Amino acid sequence: MASQGLISDFEQMLGKENVFSSEADLQSYSYDSAVLEPVIPSLVVRPTNSEQLAAAVTKLYENGIPMTVRGSGTNLSGGTIPDKSETVVILTTGLTRILEINSNDLYAVVEPGVITAQFAQEVAKSNLFYPPDPGSQAVSTIGGNIAENAGGLRGLKYGVTKDYVMGLEFFDATGALVKTGSRTVKCVTGYNLAGMMIQSEGTLGVISQAILKLVPPPKASRALMAVFDNIQNAAEAVAGIIAAHVLPCTLEFLDNNTIVRVDDFTHAGLPREAGAILLIEVDGHPAQVEDDAAAVEKVLKENKATAVHIPKDAAEKFKLWEARRMALPVLARCRPTTVLEDATVPRSQIPAMMKAVNEIAAKYKVEVGTFGHAGDGNLHPTFLCDKRDKEEYHRVELAIDEMFDVAINLQGTLSGEHGIGTAKSKWMEKETSRGTILFSQRLRRALDPKGLLNPSKLVGI
Amino acid sequence: MDSLTSLAQRLMALDDKLTDCMRCGMCQAVCPMFGASGMEADVARGKLALIGNMAHEIFRDPDALSDKLGRCLLCGSCQAACPPGVKIMDIFRESREVVHEFLGLHPAKKLIFRQLLGHPKLFNLAMSVGAPVQKLLFRSSNDRQGTVCAPMLDFMLGDRHIRPLAKQSLHAKYGFLDESRAPNKLQVAFFPGCLGDKMYTEMSEACIKVLHHHGVAIYMPDTFACCGIPAVSSGDAKGMLNQLSCNLALLANRSFDYLVTPCGSCTSTIKELWPEYAERLDDTSARVAKSISDRTMDINAFLIDVLHVEPKTPKEGAVKVTYHDSCHLKKSLGISAQPRTLLKANENYSLVEMNEADRCCGCGGSFNLFHYDYSRKIGQRKRDNVVQSGAAVVTAGCPACMMQLEDVLSHNGDPVTVKHPVELYAETL
Ligand SMILES: Cc1cc2nc3c(=O)[nH]c(=O)nc-3n(C[C@H](O)[C@H](O)[C@H](O)COP(=O)(O)OP(=O)(O)OC[C@H]3O[C@@H](n4cnc5c(N)ncnc54)[C@H](O)[C@@H]3O)c2cc1C
Ligand code: SF4
Ligand code: SF4
């Protein structure tokens, strides 16, 4: 618990209704979506404008109190779990204004607590498009998306959050305002500090405002589903699609275990014998979409797809995507604990990675179902277990360790989109180098001399 | 100490259900309470974490827990949207029961739930005294919804614009109704629910008119007790069991084909909770409750699925009507198409959809009593959606929602009337 003095100072600064100190409230900010132990903070504060946010950071800096910034708390790597019991959590959920949507210059200016899907909806009303669509978009915040560099289903064609950040305002550890980037497509004024803040996981500063790029929406889209006997054929089809110079906006796959589990649950009549399903969507100008869909269909057939389904209308298309939408919910229902990973490999290495994942699961006798973004090599091996069974959970941890080794050997990465937090920090050096860790730590210490911003996250400080 | 241990043990039993929560936070998108307060402790993820910590005896403040659990409309929106399908409503009910057993019910609530609702005769008496007396207390608030505000009862009611109690309750008007089945026709038990009996009597009478029009005979005893949902919501299992025994006695050994109700909350309680709670009574009760549950239907669903009422094309210049999906109908029972079809059965109306039609209206039964400020805030969003739809009439399949809609619309001075879909259908007969 924070001292009474600190509590009343914050109450004065932010209003009583924005300072949470009861035990019940503190408990509810002790966790996020990562499978990690909770840590209860000493105080939770909710600034409702930039000035208050600056004042809160300054106050904590002056008192040498560690701080964790929190959006919706849906990250999967422990980024918002307080570092220690003295930590004060700063909520961005009171900073929810969309300040500008500019359809002439194709950008928007938002506060960090704006919810991703609500923002995308507002943008759509101006007939514009904000493509990053993490699976959590109905609840995640833009600040959290930037601080994690969130990806989504549309990554292959449209890129990820970093491709849409034109500029940022943030407060450094001392509470000083930093501005970087601008409302212009081109801007080389000073360091690209916005680039540094992207995927910084609350360790370098507190984002208070973002200028985001918008694009014209595609006029048409077309979905296809293809069934394959094995993952190798599916992967060759993916390579074939890219080689045919078609860039689908989404290119998703489900493995056999996921297909069977989803079919058990939905009785949708999925091909239970299939080694893999690919779900593909092309979008753009109507004529282009027709051409692309035809080209994709041809490649699929040439690459031993045993069946290709093309939905006739919106209802059928919705149904087709049901299998993908249900993948995580269904897997999550199988066992009490769901460990959702996001090891990512170069596209061509998907078969090798999938083979390794399944062999490792068999070796450690753990259940895994894999689905993911075949277009960009971002896999979601999902381990199903019961954390209360210590022995089983230990086997899951060993399996995940080994899986990361394979991903790194295949020149892939630990995390395509879920971040490092505390969950994956121990593997950082393996993928990068000792020098990378030291460089990052020196950078942090220079910018945050008291080591207050999410100190134990990422590389530590 | 004993009660503490038993409390801890019962909470431990919840552990299995609790571990299903993967902490994904997706419930934030749909929770009306979280939408209004933005506090994590108010969303299912936060409440489940609190309950979990309690079970593990980390958390030792049952008062605070009870308070936090009470900040919830039990609307089921979270459960309907929960990816791993956590049995959130079971957990909330069970923990409310446990916590309240431990804390002891608030004396006033005890009186209401255990005495009044549990003893229908007493409840009816209190209400019939209430109706003439309230004329002295309420004054009309001059609005389309025909509600009244109660300056003299401010201390109890706050600034609610609720409609007055019916001059004559349904059961007083109809007495013990037991019509015999016509050849090849159906007989239904009609369960009007407390609000259908005492407040929204014209809705109930519309139901009776419609059933008669279709040649359906009605069984309606005049001593039904409350369905039990208010008691369950405040964790009062004893009160629920009381009311349940009372109702089972009236419904056992009866050969009605269906039990129909115009109230989504009653329907879901009878279908889902009666069998569960009846198991705590005895084998016979359990059997009866199961058999009733199997035959229970929402009246909209009954009219469409069993009586096959057909939709029509709206006339030129038809009045715009919109429909609010009550949580208990849509999220608990999956009923959303039938009320809409029923609305289309009256060609004088044309259905327009509002945004977020299935977002909770903010009533939540006793939530409204104890958290009126939040209830109003949540209701305001619903009101905005209703008004934006441009409809002159808003309908809902649950009188509790109707009461909430009337309250928020009246406070905003909106010229929108509130009806049950059956009332619009009845206009055609
Ligand atoms: C079901 C589910 C599906 C998901 N799907 C995807 C997916 O498809 N793609 C994907 O990339 N991720 C996905 N995620 C992970 C997660 O939702 C994203 O990382 C998201 O961006 C987190 O947003 P948030 O608002 O919840 O951030 P939080 O979890 O609150 O915070 C995340 C990190 O950002 C920091 N932070 C937050 N706000 C600020 C700020 N204003 N300034 C500085 N730092 C800040 C925090 O300190 C923390 O380190 C998924 C998660 C779940 C539970
Ligand atoms: S949606 Fe379900 S699993 Fe996810 S946090 Fe909420 S209750 Fe838990
Ligand atoms: S039942 Fe309704 S109010 Fe309660 S936590 Fe779930 S969504 Fe929120």
mmCIF file of C-alpha atoms and ligand atoms in Angstrom, chain B residues 27 30-34 42-44 47 71-79 88-89 92, ligand 3:
data_model
loop_
_atom_site.group_PDB
_atom_site.id
_atom_site.type_symbol
_atom_site.label_atom_id
_atom_site.label_comp_id
_atom_site.label_asym_id
_atom_site.label_seq_id
_atom_site.Cartn_x
_atom_site.Cartn_y
_atom_site.Cartn_z
ATOM 1 C CA CYS B 27 -15.041 -9.474 -21.559
ATOM 2 C CA VAL B 30 -19.161 -6.172 -23.697
ATOM 3 C CA CYS B 31 -19.464 -5.541 -19.958
ATOM 4 C CA PRO B 32 -21.911 -2.676 -19.311
ATOM 5 C CA MET B 33 -20.547 -2.081 -15.828
ATOM 6 C CA PHE B 34 -16.958 -1.845 -17.079
ATOM 7 C CA ASP B 42 -15.855 -4.373 -12.396
ATOM 8 C CA VAL B 43 -15.261 -6.619 -15.394
ATOM 9 C CA ALA B 44 -15.578 -10.414 -15.222
ATOM 10 C CA LYS B 47 -14.167 -10.267 -10.377
ATOM 11 C CA ARG B 71 -21.263 -4.067 -8.999
ATOM 12 C CA CYS B 72 -22.608 -6.359 -11.709
ATOM 13 C CA LEU B 73 -25.874 -6.674 -13.601
ATOM 14 C CA LEU B 74 -25.633 -10.456 -13.893
ATOM 15 C CA CYS B 75 -26.467 -9.779 -17.525
ATOM 16 C CA GLY B 76 -24.351 -12.633 -18.858
ATOM 17 C CA SER B 77 -22.815 -10.506 -21.613
ATOM 18 C CA CYS B 78 -19.342 -11.531 -20.457
ATOM 19 C CA GLN B 79 -20.149 -15.219 -20.506
ATOM 20 C CA ILE B 88 -19.099 -16.982 -15.198
ATOM 21 C CA MET B 89 -22.740 -16.744 -14.152
ATOM 22 C CA PHE B 92 -20.996 -15.241 -9.663
HETATM 23 S S1 SF4 C 3 -22.646 -10.165 -15.876
HETATM 24 FE FE1 SF4 C 3 -22.743 -8.285 -17.107
HETATM 25 S S2 SF4 C 3 -22.227 -6.638 -15.644
HETATM 26 FE FE2 SF4 C 3 -21.636 -8.561 -14.665
HETATM 27 S S3 SF4 C 3 -19.464 -8.799 -15.175
HETATM 28 FE FE3 SF4 C 3 -20.607 -9.906 -16.755
HETATM 29 S S4 SF4 C 3 -20.909 -8.427 -18.408
HETATM 30 FE FE4 SF4 C 3 -20.297 -7.277 -16.573
#
